[in-house]
PDB file of C-alpha atoms in Angstrom:
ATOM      1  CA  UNK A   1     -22.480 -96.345 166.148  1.00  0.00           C
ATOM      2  CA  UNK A   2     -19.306 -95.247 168.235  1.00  0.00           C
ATOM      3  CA  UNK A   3     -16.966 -96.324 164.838  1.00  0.00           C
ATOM      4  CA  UNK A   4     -19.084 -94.717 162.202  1.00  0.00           C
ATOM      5  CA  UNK A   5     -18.908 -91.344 164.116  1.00  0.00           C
ATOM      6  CA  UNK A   6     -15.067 -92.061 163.896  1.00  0.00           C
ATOM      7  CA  UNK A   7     -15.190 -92.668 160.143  1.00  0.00           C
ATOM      8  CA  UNK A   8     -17.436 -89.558 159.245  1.00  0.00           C
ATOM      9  CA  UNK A   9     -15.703 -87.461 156.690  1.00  0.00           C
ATOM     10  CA  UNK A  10     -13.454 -84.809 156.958  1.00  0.00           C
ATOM     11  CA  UNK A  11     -15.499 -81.098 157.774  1.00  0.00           C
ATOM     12  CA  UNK A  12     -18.764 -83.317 158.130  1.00  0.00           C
ATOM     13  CA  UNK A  13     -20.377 -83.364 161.699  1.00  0.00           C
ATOM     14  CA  UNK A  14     -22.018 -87.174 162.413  1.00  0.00           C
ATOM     15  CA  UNK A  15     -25.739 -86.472 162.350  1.00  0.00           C
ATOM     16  CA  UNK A  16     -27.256 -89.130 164.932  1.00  0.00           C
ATOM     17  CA  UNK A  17     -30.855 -90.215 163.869  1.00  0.00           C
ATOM     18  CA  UNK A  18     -33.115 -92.605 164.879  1.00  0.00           C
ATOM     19  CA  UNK A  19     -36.423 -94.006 162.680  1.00  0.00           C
ATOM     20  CA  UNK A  20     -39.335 -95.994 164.497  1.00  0.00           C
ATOM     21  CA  UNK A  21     -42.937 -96.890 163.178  1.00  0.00           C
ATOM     22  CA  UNK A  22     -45.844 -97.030 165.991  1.00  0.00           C
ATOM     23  CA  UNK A  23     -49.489 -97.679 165.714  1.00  0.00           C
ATOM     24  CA  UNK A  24     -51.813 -95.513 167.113  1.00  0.00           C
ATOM     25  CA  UNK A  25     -55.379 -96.331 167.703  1.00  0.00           C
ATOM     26  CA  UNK A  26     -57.822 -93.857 166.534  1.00  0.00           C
ATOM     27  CA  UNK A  27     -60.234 -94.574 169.537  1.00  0.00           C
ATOM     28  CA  UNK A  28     -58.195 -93.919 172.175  1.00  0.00           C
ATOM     29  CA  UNK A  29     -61.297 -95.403 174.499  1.00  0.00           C
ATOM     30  CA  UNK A  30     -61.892 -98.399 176.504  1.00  0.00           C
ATOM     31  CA  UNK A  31     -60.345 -99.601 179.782  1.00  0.00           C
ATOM     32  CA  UNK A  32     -60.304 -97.547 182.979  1.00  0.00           C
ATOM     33  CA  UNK A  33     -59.162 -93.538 182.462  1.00  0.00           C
ATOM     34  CA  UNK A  34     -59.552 -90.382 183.923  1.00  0.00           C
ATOM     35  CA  UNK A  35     -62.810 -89.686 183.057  1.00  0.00           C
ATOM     36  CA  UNK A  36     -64.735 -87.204 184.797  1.00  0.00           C
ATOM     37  CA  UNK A  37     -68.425 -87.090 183.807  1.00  0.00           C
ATOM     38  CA  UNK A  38     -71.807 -88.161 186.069  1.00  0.00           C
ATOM     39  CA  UNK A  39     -73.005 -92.086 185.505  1.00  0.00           C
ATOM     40  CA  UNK A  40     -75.933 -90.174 184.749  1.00  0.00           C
ATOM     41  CA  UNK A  41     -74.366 -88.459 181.774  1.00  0.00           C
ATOM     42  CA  UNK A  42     -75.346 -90.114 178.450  1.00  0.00           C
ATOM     43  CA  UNK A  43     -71.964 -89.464 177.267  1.00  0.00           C
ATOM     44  CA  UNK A  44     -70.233 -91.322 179.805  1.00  0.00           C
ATOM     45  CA  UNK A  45     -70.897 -94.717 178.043  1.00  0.00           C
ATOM     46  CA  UNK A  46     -69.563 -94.754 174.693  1.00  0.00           C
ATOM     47  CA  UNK A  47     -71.053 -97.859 172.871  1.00  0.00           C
ATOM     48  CA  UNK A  48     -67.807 -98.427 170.234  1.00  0.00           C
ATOM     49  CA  UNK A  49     -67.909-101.340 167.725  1.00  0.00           C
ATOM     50  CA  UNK A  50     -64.915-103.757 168.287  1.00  0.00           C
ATOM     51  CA  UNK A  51     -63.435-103.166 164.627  1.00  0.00           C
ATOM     52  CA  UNK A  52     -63.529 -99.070 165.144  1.00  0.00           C
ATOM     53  CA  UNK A  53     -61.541-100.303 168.277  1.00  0.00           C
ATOM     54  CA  UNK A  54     -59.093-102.099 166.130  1.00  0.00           C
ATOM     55  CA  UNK A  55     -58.821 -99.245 163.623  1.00  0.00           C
ATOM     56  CA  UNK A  56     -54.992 -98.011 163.528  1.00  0.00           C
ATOM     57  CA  UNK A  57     -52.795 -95.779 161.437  1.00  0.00           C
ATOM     58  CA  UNK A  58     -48.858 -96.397 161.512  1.00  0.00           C
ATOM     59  CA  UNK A  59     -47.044 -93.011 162.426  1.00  0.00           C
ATOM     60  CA  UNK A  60     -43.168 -93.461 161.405  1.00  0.00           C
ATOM     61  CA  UNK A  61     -41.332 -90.608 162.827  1.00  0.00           C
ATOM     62  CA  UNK A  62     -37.937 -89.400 163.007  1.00  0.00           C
ATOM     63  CA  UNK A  63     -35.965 -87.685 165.904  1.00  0.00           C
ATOM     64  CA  UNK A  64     -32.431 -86.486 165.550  1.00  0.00           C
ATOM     65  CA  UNK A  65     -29.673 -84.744 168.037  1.00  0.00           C
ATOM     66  CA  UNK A  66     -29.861 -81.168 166.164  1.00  0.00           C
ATOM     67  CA  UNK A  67     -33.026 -78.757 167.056  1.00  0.00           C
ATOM     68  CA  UNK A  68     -32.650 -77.062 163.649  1.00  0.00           C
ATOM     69  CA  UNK A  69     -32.700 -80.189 161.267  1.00  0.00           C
ATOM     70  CA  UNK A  70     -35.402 -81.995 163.581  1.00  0.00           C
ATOM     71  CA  UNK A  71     -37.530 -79.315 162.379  1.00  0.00           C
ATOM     72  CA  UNK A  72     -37.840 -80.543 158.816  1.00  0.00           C
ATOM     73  CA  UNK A  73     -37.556 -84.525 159.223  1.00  0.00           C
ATOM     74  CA  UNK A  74     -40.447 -86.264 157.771  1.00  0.00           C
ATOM     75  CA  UNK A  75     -43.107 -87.587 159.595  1.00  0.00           C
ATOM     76  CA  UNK A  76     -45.160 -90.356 157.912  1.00  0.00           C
ATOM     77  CA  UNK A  77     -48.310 -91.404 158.629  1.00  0.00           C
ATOM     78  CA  UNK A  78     -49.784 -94.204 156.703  1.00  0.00           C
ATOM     79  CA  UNK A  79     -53.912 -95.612 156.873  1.00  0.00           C
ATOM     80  CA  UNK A  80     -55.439 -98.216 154.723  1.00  0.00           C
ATOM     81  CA  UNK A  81     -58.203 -97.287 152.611  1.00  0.00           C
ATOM     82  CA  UNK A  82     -60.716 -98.385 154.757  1.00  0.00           C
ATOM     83  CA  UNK A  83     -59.941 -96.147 157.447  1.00  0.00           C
ATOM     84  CA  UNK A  84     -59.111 -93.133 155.119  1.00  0.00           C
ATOM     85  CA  UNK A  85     -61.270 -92.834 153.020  1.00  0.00           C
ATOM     86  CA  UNK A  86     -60.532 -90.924 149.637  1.00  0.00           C
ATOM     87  CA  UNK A  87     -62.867 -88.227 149.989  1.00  0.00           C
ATOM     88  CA  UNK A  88     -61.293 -87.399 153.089  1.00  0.00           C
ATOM     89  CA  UNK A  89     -57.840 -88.051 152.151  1.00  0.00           C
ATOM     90  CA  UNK A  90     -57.011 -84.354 149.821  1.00  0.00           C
ATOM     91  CA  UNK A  91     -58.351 -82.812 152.766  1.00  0.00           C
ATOM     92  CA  UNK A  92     -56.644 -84.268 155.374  1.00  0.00           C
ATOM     93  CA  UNK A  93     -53.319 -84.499 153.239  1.00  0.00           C
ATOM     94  CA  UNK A  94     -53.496 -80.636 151.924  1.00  0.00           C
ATOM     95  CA  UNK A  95     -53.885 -79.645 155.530  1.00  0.00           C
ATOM     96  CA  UNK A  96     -50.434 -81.420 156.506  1.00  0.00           C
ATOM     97  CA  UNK A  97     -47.219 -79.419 157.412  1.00  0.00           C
ATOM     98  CA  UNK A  98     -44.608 -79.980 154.348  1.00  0.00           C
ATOM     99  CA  UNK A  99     -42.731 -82.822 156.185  1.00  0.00           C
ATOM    100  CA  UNK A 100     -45.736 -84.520 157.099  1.00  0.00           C
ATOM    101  CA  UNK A 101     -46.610 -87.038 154.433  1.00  0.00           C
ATOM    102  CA  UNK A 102     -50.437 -89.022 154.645  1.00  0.00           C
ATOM    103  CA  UNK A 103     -50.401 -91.685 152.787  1.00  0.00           C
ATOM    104  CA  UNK A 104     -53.066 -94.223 151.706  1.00  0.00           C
ATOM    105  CA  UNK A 105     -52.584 -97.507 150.771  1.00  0.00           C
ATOM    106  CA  UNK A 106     -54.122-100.879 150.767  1.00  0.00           C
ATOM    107  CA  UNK A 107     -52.445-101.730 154.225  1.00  0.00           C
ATOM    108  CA  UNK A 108     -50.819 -99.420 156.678  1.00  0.00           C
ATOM    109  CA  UNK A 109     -48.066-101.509 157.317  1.00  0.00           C
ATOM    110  CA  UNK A 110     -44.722-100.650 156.337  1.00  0.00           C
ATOM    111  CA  UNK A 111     -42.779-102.652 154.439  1.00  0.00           C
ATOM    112  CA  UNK A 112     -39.599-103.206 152.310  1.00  0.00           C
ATOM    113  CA  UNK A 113     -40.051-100.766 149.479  1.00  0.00           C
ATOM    114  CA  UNK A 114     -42.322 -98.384 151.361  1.00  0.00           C
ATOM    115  CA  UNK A 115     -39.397 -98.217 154.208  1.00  0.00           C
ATOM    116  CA  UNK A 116     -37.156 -97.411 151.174  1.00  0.00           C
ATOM    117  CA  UNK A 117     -39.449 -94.435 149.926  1.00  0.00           C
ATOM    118  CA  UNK A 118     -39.382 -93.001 153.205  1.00  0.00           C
ATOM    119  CA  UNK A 119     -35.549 -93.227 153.374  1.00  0.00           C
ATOM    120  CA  UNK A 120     -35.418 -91.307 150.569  1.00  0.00           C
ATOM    121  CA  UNK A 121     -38.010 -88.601 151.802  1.00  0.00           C
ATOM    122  CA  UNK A 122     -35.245 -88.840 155.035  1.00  0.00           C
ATOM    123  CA  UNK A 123     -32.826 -87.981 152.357  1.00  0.00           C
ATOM    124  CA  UNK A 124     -34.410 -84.810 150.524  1.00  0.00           C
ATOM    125  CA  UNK A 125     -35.030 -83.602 153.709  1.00  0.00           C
ATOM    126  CA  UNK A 126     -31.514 -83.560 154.506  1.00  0.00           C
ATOM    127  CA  UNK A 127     -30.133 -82.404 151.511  1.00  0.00           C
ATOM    128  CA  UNK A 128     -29.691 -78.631 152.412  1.00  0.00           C
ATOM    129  CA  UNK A 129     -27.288 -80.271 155.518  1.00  0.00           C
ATOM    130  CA  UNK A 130     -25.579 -83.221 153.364  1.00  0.00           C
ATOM    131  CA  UNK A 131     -22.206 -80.893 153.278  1.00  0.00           C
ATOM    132  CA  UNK A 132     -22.037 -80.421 156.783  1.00  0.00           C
ATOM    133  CA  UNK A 133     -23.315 -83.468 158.678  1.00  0.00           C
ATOM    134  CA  UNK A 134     -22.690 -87.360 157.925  1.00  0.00           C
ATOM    135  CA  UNK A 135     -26.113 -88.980 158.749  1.00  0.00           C
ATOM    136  CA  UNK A 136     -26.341 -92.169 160.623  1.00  0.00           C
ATOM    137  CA  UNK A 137     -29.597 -93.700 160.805  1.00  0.00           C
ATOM    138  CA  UNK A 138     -30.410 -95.999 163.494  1.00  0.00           C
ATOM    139  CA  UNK A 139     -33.710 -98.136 163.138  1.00  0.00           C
ATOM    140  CA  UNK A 140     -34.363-101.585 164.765  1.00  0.00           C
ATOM    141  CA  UNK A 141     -34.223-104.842 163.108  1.00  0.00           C
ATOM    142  CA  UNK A 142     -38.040-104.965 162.475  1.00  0.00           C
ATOM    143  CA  UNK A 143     -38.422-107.747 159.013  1.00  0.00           C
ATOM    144  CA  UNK A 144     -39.383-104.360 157.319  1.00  0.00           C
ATOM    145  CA  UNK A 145     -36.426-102.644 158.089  1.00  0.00           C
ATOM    146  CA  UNK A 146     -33.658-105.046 157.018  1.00  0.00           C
ATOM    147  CA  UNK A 147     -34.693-106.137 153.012  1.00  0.00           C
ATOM    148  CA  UNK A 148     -31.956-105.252 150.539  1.00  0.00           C
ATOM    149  CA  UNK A 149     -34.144-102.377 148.866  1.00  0.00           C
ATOM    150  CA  UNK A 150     -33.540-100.221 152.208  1.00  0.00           C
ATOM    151  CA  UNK A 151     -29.947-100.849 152.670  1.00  0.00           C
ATOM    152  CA  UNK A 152     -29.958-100.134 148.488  1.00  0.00           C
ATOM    153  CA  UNK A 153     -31.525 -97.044 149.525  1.00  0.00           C
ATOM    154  CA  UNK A 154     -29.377 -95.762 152.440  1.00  0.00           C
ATOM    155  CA  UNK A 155     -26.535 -96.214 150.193  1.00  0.00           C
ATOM    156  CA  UNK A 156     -27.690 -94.080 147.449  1.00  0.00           C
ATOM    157  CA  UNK A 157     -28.305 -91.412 149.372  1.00  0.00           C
ATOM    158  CA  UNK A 158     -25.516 -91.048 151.134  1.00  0.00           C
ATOM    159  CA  UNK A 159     -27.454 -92.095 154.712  1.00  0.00           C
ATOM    160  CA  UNK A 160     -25.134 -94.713 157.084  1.00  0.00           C
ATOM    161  CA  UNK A 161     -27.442 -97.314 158.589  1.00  0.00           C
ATOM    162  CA  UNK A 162     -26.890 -98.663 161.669  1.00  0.00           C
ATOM    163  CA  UNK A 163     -28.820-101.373 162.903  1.00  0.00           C
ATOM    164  CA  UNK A 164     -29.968-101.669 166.347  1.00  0.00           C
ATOM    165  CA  UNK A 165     -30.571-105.645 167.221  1.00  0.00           C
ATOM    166  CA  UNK A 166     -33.640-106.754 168.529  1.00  0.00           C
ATOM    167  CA  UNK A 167     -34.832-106.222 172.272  1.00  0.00           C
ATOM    168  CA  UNK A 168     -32.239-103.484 172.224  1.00  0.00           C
ATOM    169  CA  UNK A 169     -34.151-100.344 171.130  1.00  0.00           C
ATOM    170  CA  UNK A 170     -34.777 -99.737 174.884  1.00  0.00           C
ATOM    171  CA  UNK A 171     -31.220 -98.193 174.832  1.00  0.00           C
ATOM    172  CA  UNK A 172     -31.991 -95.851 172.480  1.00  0.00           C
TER     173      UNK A 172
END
C-alpha cells in the first residue's frame, strides 16, 4: 500500500479505498436482546421459521479516505430470487439512491465476474475524480476476490488493487 502511494502519478492524489461484502440477516431476531415488552404481551414471542432465520442478502460496500467521493461510491446489495421476489424487486430497486444498486440473482453470493461488474460500477463512479486521484483498492483475499476477471478489471479501469492477505483485514 505504502509503495503504490509512492508510485501514484504526477498531479494525482492516491485515493485509499477499501471493498468488503457482509451478510446481513433479514430477521435480526433470536437470542437474548434488549427487548422490553410484558411476558404477557403476545408480541413478545415471535414464532420465526428456521429458513426465514437463515434468509440473508450480501451488502458489498465501499468506504474511502475523502468525505466528498465517499458520497457517490456504490453500494451493492445482492438477494437471491427467493428472498426478492420480482414483484417486489422494481419497487424496491426504483426506490434506491443512484449508487445503490439491488440486484437479483439466482444466489447472493458474489463471485468472480459479479466482483468484476462491481469494480467497474467502482470505476464509473470515480470517473469525475480519475484526473485528480490514483485509486487503490484494497479488498481481502476472499476466493471471489482474487480470479483473473477482477484483476482484468482493475486494470482496465485504471483502479490499483492491493490485496490484503488473509486474517489481516483486522488492520484495516
Amino acid at each position: 500500500s505504502n509503495y503504490c502511494q509512492t508510485q501514484s502519478p504526477a498531479g494525482k492524489q492516491a485515493l485509499r479505498l477499501n471493498m468488503d461484502e457482509t451478510a446481513i440477516c433479514l430477521f435480526q431476531g433470536g437470542g437474548k436482546g434488549n427487548v422490553f415488552l410484558a411476558k404477557t404481551d403476545p408480541a413478545a414471542v415471535q414464532n420465526i421459521p428456521r429458513g426465514r432465520r437463515r434468509t440473508y442478502i450480501t451488502h458489498v460496500a465501499f468506504i474511502c479516505d475523502n468525505p466528498a467521493i465517499q458520497a457517490v461510491l456504490p453500494q451493492v446489495l445482492i438477494a437471491n430470487e427467493h428472498t426478492l421476489k420480482a414483484g417486489q424487486f422494481a419497487a424496491l430497486r426504483s426506490a434506491c439512491p443512484p449508487n445503490v444498486w439491488l440486484l437479483r440473482r439466482k444466489s447472493a453470493w458474489v463471485d468472480g465476474p459479479l466482483c468484476a461488474w462491481i469494480v467497474r460500477r467502482l470505476a464509473a463512479a470515480l470517473a469525475p475524480y480519475m484526473a485528480d486521484f490514483q485509486p487503490l483498492l484494497l479488498f481481502d483475499a476472499a476466493r471471489p476476490h482474487v480470479p483473473y476477471v477482477v484483476f482484468d478489471a482493475c486494470a482496465r479501469v485504471g483502479v490499483w488493487p492491493i490485496l490484503v492477505p488473509a486474517k489481516m483485514t483486522w488492520l484495516l
